[in-house]
Short mmCIF file of C-alpha atoms and ligand atoms in Angstrom, two decimals:
data_model
loop_
_atom_site.label_atom_id
_atom_site.label_comp_id
_atom_site.label_asym_id
_atom_site.label_seq_id
_atom_site.Cartn_x
_atom_site.Cartn_y
_atom_site.Cartn_z
CA MET A 851 18.00 -8.30 25.01
CA THR A 852 16.22 -9.47 21.95
CA ASN A 853 17.58 -8.81 18.54
CA ILE A 854 14.70 -6.44 17.86
CA THR A 855 15.59 -4.37 20.92
CA THR A 856 19.28 -4.24 20.03
CA GLN A 857 18.45 -3.08 16.54
CA TYR A 858 16.07 -0.49 17.95
CA ASN A 859 18.75 0.92 20.24
CA GLU A 860 21.09 1.28 17.30
CA ALA A 861 18.39 3.00 15.28
CA LYS A 862 17.56 5.22 18.23
CA ALA A 863 21.17 6.40 18.38
CA GLN A 864 21.23 7.08 14.67
CA TYR A 865 18.00 9.10 14.69
CA ALA A 866 19.27 10.98 17.76
CA THR A 867 22.06 12.42 15.63
CA LEU A 868 19.29 14.32 13.80
CA GLY A 869 17.66 15.36 17.07
CA ILE A 870 14.86 12.82 16.80
CA ASP A 871 13.71 11.10 19.99
CA THR A 872 12.39 7.74 18.82
CA ASP A 873 10.88 6.87 22.23
CA GLU A 874 8.81 10.05 22.03
CA VAL A 875 7.79 9.22 18.46
CA LEU A 876 6.56 5.80 19.57
CA ARG A 877 4.44 7.42 22.26
CA LYS A 878 2.91 9.69 19.64
CA ILE A 879 2.23 7.03 17.02
CA ALA A 880 0.38 4.96 19.63
CA GLN A 881 -2.18 7.80 19.80
CA VAL A 882 -2.94 7.71 16.07
CA LYS A 883 -6.11 5.79 15.28
CA ILE A 884 -6.89 4.29 11.91
CA SER A 885 -10.52 3.63 11.06
CA MET A 886 -10.56 0.20 9.47
CA HIS A 887 -13.42 -0.23 7.02
CA CYS A 888 -15.70 -3.20 7.61
CA TRP A 889 -16.45 -3.61 3.90
CA GLN A 890 -13.11 -5.22 2.99
CA GLY A 891 -14.30 -8.30 4.89
CA ASP A 892 -17.25 -9.23 2.68
CA ASP A 893 -16.74 -7.45 -0.65
CA VAL A 894 -19.09 -4.55 0.19
CA ARG A 895 -22.17 -6.77 0.54
CA GLY A 896 -23.49 -6.00 4.00
CA PHE A 897 -26.23 -7.89 5.80
CA LEU A 898 -29.45 -6.15 4.79
CA ASN A 899 -29.49 -7.46 1.24
CA PRO A 900 -26.36 -9.60 0.85
CA ASP A 901 -27.50 -11.35 -2.31
CA GLY A 902 -28.23 -8.10 -4.11
CA GLU A 903 -25.93 -6.60 -6.68
CA LEU A 904 -23.23 -4.15 -5.61
CA THR A 905 -24.15 -0.88 -7.32
CA GLY A 906 -23.17 2.75 -7.05
CA GLY A 907 -20.40 2.52 -9.62
CA ILE A 908 -17.95 0.70 -7.40
CA ALA A 909 -16.76 -2.86 -8.01
CA VAL A 910 -14.96 -5.67 -6.24
CA SER A 911 -13.09 -8.28 -8.23
CA GLY A 912 -11.97 -11.68 -7.04
CA ASN A 913 -13.45 -14.72 -5.38
CA TYR A 914 -10.96 -15.61 -2.67
CA LEU A 915 -12.26 -18.12 -0.17
CA GLY A 916 -13.69 -17.16 3.19
CA ALA A 917 -15.68 -13.94 2.79
CA ALA A 918 -17.73 -13.18 5.90
CA HIS A 919 -21.44 -13.92 5.53
CA THR A 920 -22.71 -13.05 8.98
CA PRO A 921 -21.99 -10.32 11.52
CA ASP A 922 -20.35 -12.88 13.81
CA GLN A 923 -18.02 -14.03 11.04
CA LEU A 924 -17.14 -10.47 10.16
CA ARG A 925 -16.38 -9.65 13.79
CA ALA A 926 -14.20 -12.74 14.13
CA ASP A 927 -12.25 -11.71 11.03
CA LEU A 928 -11.88 -8.18 12.33
CA GLU A 929 -10.61 -9.45 15.68
CA GLN A 930 -8.02 -11.52 13.86
CA ALA A 931 -6.90 -8.47 11.88
CA TYR A 932 -6.75 -6.14 14.91
CA ALA A 933 -4.65 -8.73 16.75
CA LEU A 934 -1.96 -8.26 14.10
CA ILE A 935 -1.98 -4.47 13.99
CA PRO A 936 -0.17 -2.38 16.61
CA GLY A 937 -2.23 0.19 18.52
CA LYS A 938 -5.93 0.71 19.32
CA HIS A 939 -8.04 1.69 16.36
CA LYS A 940 -11.59 2.16 15.09
CA LEU A 941 -14.03 0.28 12.91
CA ASN A 942 -15.83 2.05 10.10
CA LEU A 943 -19.31 0.58 9.63
CA HIS A 944 -21.73 1.09 6.77
CA ALA A 945 -25.47 1.23 7.41
CA MET A 946 -26.04 -1.97 5.44
CA TYR A 947 -24.05 -3.86 8.08
CA ALA A 948 -26.91 -3.61 10.60
CA ASP A 949 -26.96 -6.67 12.85
CA THR A 950 -30.62 -7.50 13.35
CA THR A 951 -33.20 -10.17 12.70
CA GLU A 952 -35.91 -7.54 12.24
CA GLN A 953 -37.14 -6.78 8.74
CA VAL A 954 -35.83 -3.29 8.33
CA ASP A 955 -35.03 -1.01 5.42
CA LEU A 956 -32.42 1.74 5.15
CA ASN A 957 -34.93 4.49 5.95
CA THR A 958 -36.21 2.82 9.11
CA LEU A 959 -32.90 1.86 10.69
CA GLU A 960 -32.56 2.68 14.37
CA PRO A 961 -29.70 2.62 16.85
CA ARG A 962 -30.98 -0.66 18.29
CA HIS A 963 -30.14 -2.43 15.01
CA PHE A 964 -26.51 -1.74 15.79
CA SER A 965 -26.44 -2.51 19.50
CA LYS A 966 -24.49 -5.72 18.95
CA TRP A 967 -21.79 -3.76 17.16
CA VAL A 968 -21.64 -1.33 20.08
CA ASP A 969 -21.35 -4.15 22.63
CA TRP A 970 -18.58 -5.67 20.59
CA ALA A 971 -16.76 -2.35 20.16
CA LYS A 972 -16.88 -1.81 23.91
CA ALA A 973 -15.49 -5.27 24.56
CA GLN A 974 -12.70 -4.67 22.03
CA GLY A 975 -11.96 -1.16 23.26
CA ILE A 976 -12.32 0.32 19.79
CA GLY A 977 -14.30 3.28 18.43
CA LEU A 978 -16.88 3.23 15.67
CA ASP A 979 -17.37 5.41 12.60
CA PHE A 980 -20.37 5.26 10.30
CA ASN A 981 -21.63 5.73 6.74
CA PRO A 982 -25.15 5.89 5.36
CA THR A 983 -25.44 3.44 2.44
CA PHE A 984 -26.69 5.17 -0.71
CA PHE A 985 -26.26 2.24 -3.10
CA SER A 986 -27.07 -1.46 -3.69
CA HIS A 987 -30.77 -0.75 -3.20
CA ALA A 988 -33.88 -0.74 -5.42
CA ASN A 989 -34.30 2.98 -4.76
CA SER A 990 -30.89 3.78 -6.24
CA ALA A 991 -31.44 1.67 -9.36
CA ASP A 992 -31.67 4.75 -11.61
CA GLY A 993 -28.29 5.94 -10.43
CA PHE A 994 -29.75 8.75 -8.33
CA THR A 995 -30.44 9.06 -4.60
CA LEU A 996 -30.36 12.44 -2.83
CA ALA A 997 -30.25 14.22 -6.20
CA SER A 998 -33.09 12.21 -7.72
CA PRO A 999 -35.69 14.15 -9.72
CA ASP A 1000 -38.28 11.80 -8.18
CA ASP A 1001 -39.43 13.27 -4.89
CA SER A 1002 -40.45 9.99 -3.29
CA ILE A 1003 -37.02 8.50 -4.03
CA ARG A 1004 -35.32 11.60 -2.69
CA GLN A 1005 -37.48 11.45 0.44
CA PHE A 1006 -36.50 7.83 1.10
CA TRP A 1007 -32.84 8.74 1.01
CA ILE A 1008 -33.31 11.83 3.14
CA GLU A 1009 -34.92 9.61 5.77
CA HIS A 1010 -31.95 7.26 5.51
CA GLY A 1011 -29.51 10.14 5.95
CA LYS A 1012 -31.34 11.30 9.06
CA ALA A 1013 -31.46 7.76 10.45
CA SER A 1014 -27.71 7.40 9.93
CA ARG A 1015 -27.01 10.51 11.99
CA LYS A 1016 -29.06 9.20 14.89
CA ILE A 1017 -27.07 5.98 14.79
CA ALA A 1018 -23.75 7.83 14.58
CA ASN A 1019 -24.74 9.94 17.57
CA TYR A 1020 -25.61 6.79 19.50
CA PHE A 1021 -22.18 5.32 18.70
CA GLY A 1022 -20.47 8.45 19.98
CA GLU A 1023 -22.55 8.57 23.14
CA GLU A 1024 -22.06 4.91 23.95
CA LEU A 1025 -18.37 4.69 23.18
CA GLY A 1026 -17.25 8.07 24.50
CA GLN A 1027 -15.37 8.94 21.33
CA VAL A 1028 -16.51 10.82 18.30
CA CYS A 1029 -18.15 8.89 15.46
CA VAL A 1030 -17.44 10.34 12.02
CA ASN A 1031 -20.48 9.86 9.77
CA ASN A 1032 -19.46 10.03 6.12
CA PHE A 1033 -21.86 10.88 3.32
CA TRP A 1034 -21.04 9.61 -0.12
CA VAL A 1035 -23.68 9.32 -2.86
CA PRO A 1036 -23.09 7.77 -6.27
CA ASP A 1037 -25.46 10.06 -8.17
CA GLY A 1038 -24.41 10.84 -11.72
CA TYR A 1039 -24.92 10.33 -15.44
CA LYS A 1040 -23.24 7.94 -17.83
CA ASP A 1041 -23.47 10.43 -20.64
CA THR A 1042 -23.17 14.18 -20.92
CA PRO A 1043 -26.07 15.94 -19.23
CA ILE A 1044 -27.78 19.09 -20.41
CA ASP A 1045 -28.60 20.29 -16.93
CA ARG A 1046 -25.62 20.05 -14.60
CA LEU A 1047 -27.10 22.47 -12.12
CA SER A 1048 -30.47 21.09 -11.01
CA PRO A 1049 -29.15 17.76 -9.65
CA ARG A 1050 -26.57 19.70 -7.63
CA GLN A 1051 -29.24 22.02 -6.33
CA ARG A 1052 -31.32 19.00 -5.27
CA LEU A 1053 -28.34 17.33 -3.59
CA MET A 1054 -27.64 20.54 -1.69
CA GLU A 1055 -31.24 20.81 -0.53
CA SER A 1056 -31.46 17.14 0.47
CA LEU A 1057 -28.29 17.41 2.51
CA ASP A 1058 -29.53 20.59 4.18
CA GLU A 1059 -32.66 18.74 5.22
CA ILE A 1060 -30.66 15.82 6.58
CA PHE A 1061 -28.41 18.15 8.56
CA GLU A 1062 -31.23 20.22 10.07
CA THR A 1063 -30.87 18.51 13.44
CA SER A 1064 -27.70 19.32 15.31
CA TYR A 1065 -25.93 16.74 17.38
CA ASP A 1066 -23.25 17.17 20.01
CA THR A 1067 -19.98 17.36 18.09
CA ALA A 1068 -18.32 15.37 20.84
CA HIS A 1069 -20.48 12.44 19.71
CA THR A 1070 -20.68 12.74 15.96
CA LEU A 1071 -19.26 14.76 13.09
CA ASP A 1072 -20.63 14.66 9.56
CA ALA A 1073 -18.29 14.36 6.59
CA VAL A 1074 -18.97 14.69 2.86
CA GLU A 1075 -17.08 12.77 0.16
CA SER A 1076 -16.67 13.89 -3.44
CA LYS A 1077 -15.72 11.89 -6.49
CA VAL A 1078 -14.67 12.57 -10.06
CA PHE A 1079 -16.51 9.64 -11.69
CA GLY A 1080 -17.89 6.16 -11.09
CA LEU A 1081 -18.69 3.18 -13.27
CA GLY A 1082 -21.83 4.16 -15.13
CA ALA A 1083 -21.40 7.77 -14.07
CA GLU A 1084 -18.45 8.55 -16.28
CA ALA A 1085 -19.68 11.87 -17.67
CA TYR A 1086 -21.01 13.64 -14.62
CA THR A 1087 -20.95 13.17 -10.87
CA VAL A 1088 -23.33 15.37 -8.92
CA GLY A 1089 -21.17 15.39 -5.78
CA SER A 1090 -17.98 16.65 -7.38
CA HIS A 1091 -15.00 18.07 -5.52
CA GLU A 1092 -16.10 21.67 -6.01
CA PHE A 1093 -19.60 20.80 -4.88
CA TYR A 1094 -18.45 19.36 -1.58
CA MET A 1095 -15.69 21.89 -0.98
CA GLY A 1096 -18.37 24.53 -1.14
CA TYR A 1097 -20.86 22.49 0.81
CA GLY A 1098 -18.49 21.40 3.55
CA LEU A 1099 -16.95 24.82 4.05
CA THR A 1100 -20.26 26.68 4.19
CA ARG A 1101 -21.94 24.10 6.47
CA ASP A 1102 -18.94 23.32 8.63
CA LYS A 1103 -18.74 19.65 7.68
CA LEU A 1104 -15.60 17.54 7.54
CA ILE A 1105 -14.41 17.16 3.98
CA CYS A 1106 -13.50 13.62 3.04
CA MET A 1107 -10.60 13.18 0.66
CA ASP A 1108 -10.50 9.76 -0.97
CA ALA A 1109 -7.15 9.10 -2.64
CA GLY A 1110 -8.89 7.49 -5.61
CA HIS A 1111 -11.46 10.17 -6.32
CA PHE A 1112 -9.50 12.60 -8.45
CA HIS A 1113 -8.02 12.69 -11.91
CA PRO A 1114 -5.30 10.06 -12.24
CA THR A 1115 -2.37 12.46 -11.93
CA GLU A 1116 -3.88 14.40 -9.04
CA VAL A 1117 -2.84 13.49 -5.51
CA ILE A 1118 -4.65 14.28 -2.28
CA SER A 1119 -1.39 14.80 -0.37
CA ASP A 1120 -0.96 18.18 -2.05
CA LYS A 1121 -4.52 19.22 -1.18
CA LEU A 1122 -4.40 18.70 2.58
CA SER A 1123 -2.43 21.82 3.57
CA ALA A 1124 -4.68 24.09 1.50
CA LEU A 1125 -7.85 22.45 2.77
CA SER A 1126 -6.65 22.67 6.36
CA LEU A 1127 -6.57 26.47 6.17
CA TYR A 1128 -10.33 26.60 5.72
CA SER A 1129 -11.95 23.40 6.97
CA SER A 1130 -12.60 22.52 10.58
CA GLY A 1131 -11.63 18.93 9.92
CA ILE A 1132 -10.61 16.42 7.30
CA LEU A 1133 -11.56 12.80 6.81
CA LEU A 1134 -9.23 10.65 4.75
CA HIS A 1135 -10.18 7.64 2.73
CA VAL A 1136 -6.76 6.19 2.23
CA SER A 1137 -7.04 4.06 -0.86
CA ARG A 1138 -4.92 3.18 -3.88
CA PRO A 1139 -6.17 3.99 -7.34
CA VAL A 1140 -4.54 2.01 -10.15
CA ARG A 1141 -5.42 3.81 -13.38
CA TRP A 1142 -8.88 4.52 -11.98
CA ASP A 1143 -10.69 4.43 -8.63
CA SER A 1144 -9.83 0.75 -8.29
CA ASP A 1145 -9.64 0.64 -4.49
CA HIS A 1146 -6.52 -1.52 -4.35
CA VAL A 1147 -5.04 -2.44 -0.98
CA VAL A 1148 -2.94 0.41 0.37
CA VAL A 1149 0.78 -0.20 -0.16
CA MET A 1150 3.81 1.78 0.96
CA ASP A 1151 4.01 3.87 -2.18
CA ASP A 1152 5.10 7.47 -2.69
CA GLU A 1153 1.62 8.90 -2.25
CA LEU A 1154 0.96 7.09 1.02
CA GLN A 1155 4.25 8.38 2.40
CA ALA A 1156 3.45 11.86 1.12
CA ILE A 1157 0.08 11.77 2.91
CA GLY A 1158 1.81 10.76 6.14
CA ARG A 1159 4.35 13.55 5.76
CA GLU A 1160 1.72 16.19 5.08
CA LEU A 1161 -0.18 15.20 8.22
CA VAL A 1162 2.93 15.36 10.35
CA ARG A 1163 4.73 18.32 8.80
CA ASN A 1164 1.63 20.52 8.93
CA ASP A 1165 0.55 19.26 12.33
CA LEU A 1166 -2.76 18.02 10.96
CA LEU A 1167 -3.16 14.83 12.97
CA GLN A 1168 -5.44 16.57 15.48
CA LYS A 1169 -7.98 17.63 12.89
CA THR A 1170 -7.70 14.66 10.55
CA TYR A 1171 -9.58 11.39 10.84
CA ILE A 1172 -7.75 8.63 9.01
CA GLY A 1173 -9.99 6.05 7.39
CA LEU A 1174 -9.23 3.34 4.87
CA ASP A 1175 -11.19 2.52 1.75
CA PHE A 1176 -10.20 -0.46 -0.36
CA PHE A 1177 -11.72 -3.78 -1.29
CA ASP A 1178 -9.84 -6.65 -2.86
CA ALA A 1179 -11.32 -10.13 -3.10
CA THR A 1180 -8.39 -11.67 -4.99
CA ILE A 1181 -6.40 -12.13 -1.78
CA ASN A 1182 -7.08 -13.19 1.79
CA ARG A 1183 -9.33 -10.42 3.14
CA VAL A 1184 -7.84 -10.42 6.63
CA ALA A 1185 -4.39 -10.06 5.08
CA ALA A 1186 -5.71 -7.15 3.00
CA TRP A 1187 -6.77 -5.34 6.19
CA VAL A 1188 -3.51 -6.10 7.95
CA ILE A 1189 -1.33 -4.97 5.05
CA GLY A 1190 -3.28 -1.80 4.39
CA THR A 1191 -3.67 -0.78 8.02
CA ARG A 1192 -0.09 -1.53 8.98
CA ASN A 1193 1.04 0.50 5.99
CA ALA A 1194 -1.11 3.48 6.95
CA ILE A 1195 0.40 3.45 10.46
CA LYS A 1196 3.90 3.00 9.07
CA ALA A 1197 3.52 5.99 6.76
CA VAL A 1198 2.67 8.25 9.70
CA LEU A 1199 5.43 6.75 11.86
CA LYS A 1200 7.97 7.25 9.09
CA ALA A 1201 6.92 10.87 8.74
CA MET A 1202 7.41 11.38 12.49
CA LEU A 1203 11.00 10.16 12.14
CA GLU A 1204 12.07 13.27 10.26
CA PRO A 1205 13.77 16.42 11.61
CA THR A 1206 10.89 18.53 10.31
CA ASP A 1207 11.66 21.77 12.14
CA TYR A 1208 15.25 21.70 11.00
CA LEU A 1209 14.22 20.98 7.39
CA LYS A 1210 11.74 23.86 7.49
CA THR A 1211 14.46 26.19 8.80
CA ILE A 1212 16.98 25.42 6.10
CA GLU A 1213 14.24 25.67 3.50
CA ARG A 1214 13.35 29.18 4.71
CA GLU A 1215 17.01 30.07 4.50
CA GLY A 1216 17.06 28.94 0.89
CA ASN A 1217 19.41 26.09 1.62
CA TYR A 1218 17.92 23.72 -0.91
CA THR A 1219 21.13 21.77 -1.29
CA GLU A 1220 21.06 20.57 2.29
CA ARG A 1221 17.30 20.04 2.12
CA LEU A 1222 17.71 17.63 -0.78
CA ALA A 1223 20.82 15.96 0.68
CA LEU A 1224 19.22 15.34 4.06
CA VAL A 1225 15.90 14.12 2.70
CA GLU A 1226 17.74 11.65 0.49
CA GLU A 1227 20.04 10.39 3.28
CA LEU A 1228 17.04 9.93 5.56
CA LYS A 1229 15.71 7.34 3.17
CA ASP A 1230 18.50 5.02 4.31
CA PHE A 1231 17.86 5.47 8.02
CA PRO A 1232 16.78 2.29 9.86
CA PHE A 1233 13.08 2.97 9.92
CA GLY A 1234 12.32 -0.77 9.93
CA SER A 1235 14.07 -1.27 13.26
CA VAL A 1236 11.82 1.35 14.88
CA TRP A 1237 8.70 -0.19 13.36
CA ASN A 1238 9.67 -3.72 14.44
CA TYR A 1239 10.29 -2.53 17.99
CA TYR A 1240 6.92 -0.76 18.01
CA CYS A 1241 5.20 -4.00 16.99
CA GLN A 1242 7.10 -5.94 19.65
CA GLU A 1243 6.18 -3.40 22.34
CA GLN A 1244 2.53 -3.45 21.28
CA GLY A 1245 2.48 -7.24 21.46
CA VAL A 1246 1.78 -7.90 17.79
CA PRO A 1247 3.84 -9.99 15.35
CA VAL A 1248 7.06 -8.50 14.04
CA GLY A 1249 7.79 -8.54 10.32
CA LEU A 1250 6.18 -11.23 8.24
CA ASP A 1251 5.23 -13.28 11.31
CA TRP A 1252 1.68 -11.92 11.08
CA LEU A 1253 1.21 -13.91 7.88
CA THR A 1254 1.68 -17.16 9.79
CA ALA A 1255 -1.31 -16.24 11.94
CA VAL A 1256 -3.40 -15.31 8.90
CA LYS A 1257 -2.52 -18.59 7.17
CA ALA A 1258 -3.56 -20.57 10.24
CA TYR A 1259 -6.80 -18.59 10.44
CA GLU A 1260 -7.47 -19.27 6.79
CA LYS A 1261 -6.94 -22.99 7.27
CA ASN A 1262 -8.91 -23.30 10.51
CA VAL A 1263 -11.70 -20.82 9.97
CA LEU A 1264 -12.02 -19.23 6.53
CA ALA A 1265 -11.63 -22.42 4.48
CA LYS A 1266 -14.46 -24.04 6.45
CA ARG A 1267 -17.06 -21.43 5.56
C1 RNT B 2531 -17.02 5.20 -3.30
C2 RNT B 2531 -16.53 5.85 -2.06
C3 RNT B 2531 -17.09 5.31 -0.79
C4 RNT B 2531 -17.22 3.80 -0.78
C5 RNT B 2531 -17.67 3.23 0.54
C6 RNT B 2531 -18.02 1.79 0.45
O1 RNT B 2531 -16.32 5.56 -4.41
O2 RNT B 2531 -15.13 5.81 -2.02
O3 RNT B 2531 -16.34 5.77 0.28
O4 RNT B 2531 -16.02 3.18 -1.15
O5 RNT B 2531 -18.72 3.99 1.00
ZN1 ZN B 2532 -14.18 6.51 -0.22
#
């Protein structure tokens, strides 16, 4: 028996004393899919206008070697990352990552411009999610898209929104698993507006127009993502949390909760249980804000673990789609994906290794002493041995061994770009 297996068996016995069946937990975690975002691979540039400026109030810092410049490079990088992550997952594409030689704009995109992505996803056995791209375009230069006071601008973006839904539906049909299509728009004002209502009214009406057509929910689900502020939209964001809570709940859309889109002391982990009582589904953008919506690589911090626990304790995994949203160009981009995605999986796995029913029972009985004692002792349980065994069983590197593969890839592939 390998060392990893021996350690796992010891851990298994220890968790069994709390009534936790680690074999069962490993079967469950293998079902949890993480939607890895394509945009970490090329600093949110895309392929439609890669030399254009990144706008929309988001920013990537860093100039690490080896960013992907072509769809083939991006796919190669993604394959390298997936090879180091246990389980079968999804890829989250943005509209601007169309893979085509045709001259096409955001409002004229068609499913065929993504057929190469679909072929690749089929070959890899992964699912696809989607996002219309409402930024980095001449028609968003004034900071407004679907809420623009200019009707022709608004119309362009409505057409884009409709096009994106057709593409998402095509992904779902082709791949036999639902494609979540997430709507985020950057619209907002740098300085305090007089009229906070009209832009929101226009956004509501634009979205209603985009969502007129219904698609089979087995193929695609729409999600809407709010935000508190963006760079250049510090004073007012049209698509605020209240806006999309209202919109999503009245139109039966998934509500996307991005961990970086709230006030700095607010956490999304505490919002999930409340939201779950009313919404048919939740999309997560697991991210890491550092002082602002900085989109740092997801690390194993308190909030990530709290998100994992909320999903498990409240039995929300069925109605929650877990996506990632970060972009760091100061480190190896493949490593960024691997670290962030492995951490997201680990957080859910760790939450599954808890005697939740028992903890709920003693809490109901008012036994807060044991609740605190047990939760604290659990922190010293050999979670790492379970994780390592999971990686071994899934045929991916254990521990830091994945970094060796990334370093070799950097030397042999990335450094030569
Ligand atoms: C921006 C949103 C949005 C983007 C992606 C690229 O603040 O979080 O999800 O990060 O669409
Ligand atoms: Zn996001």
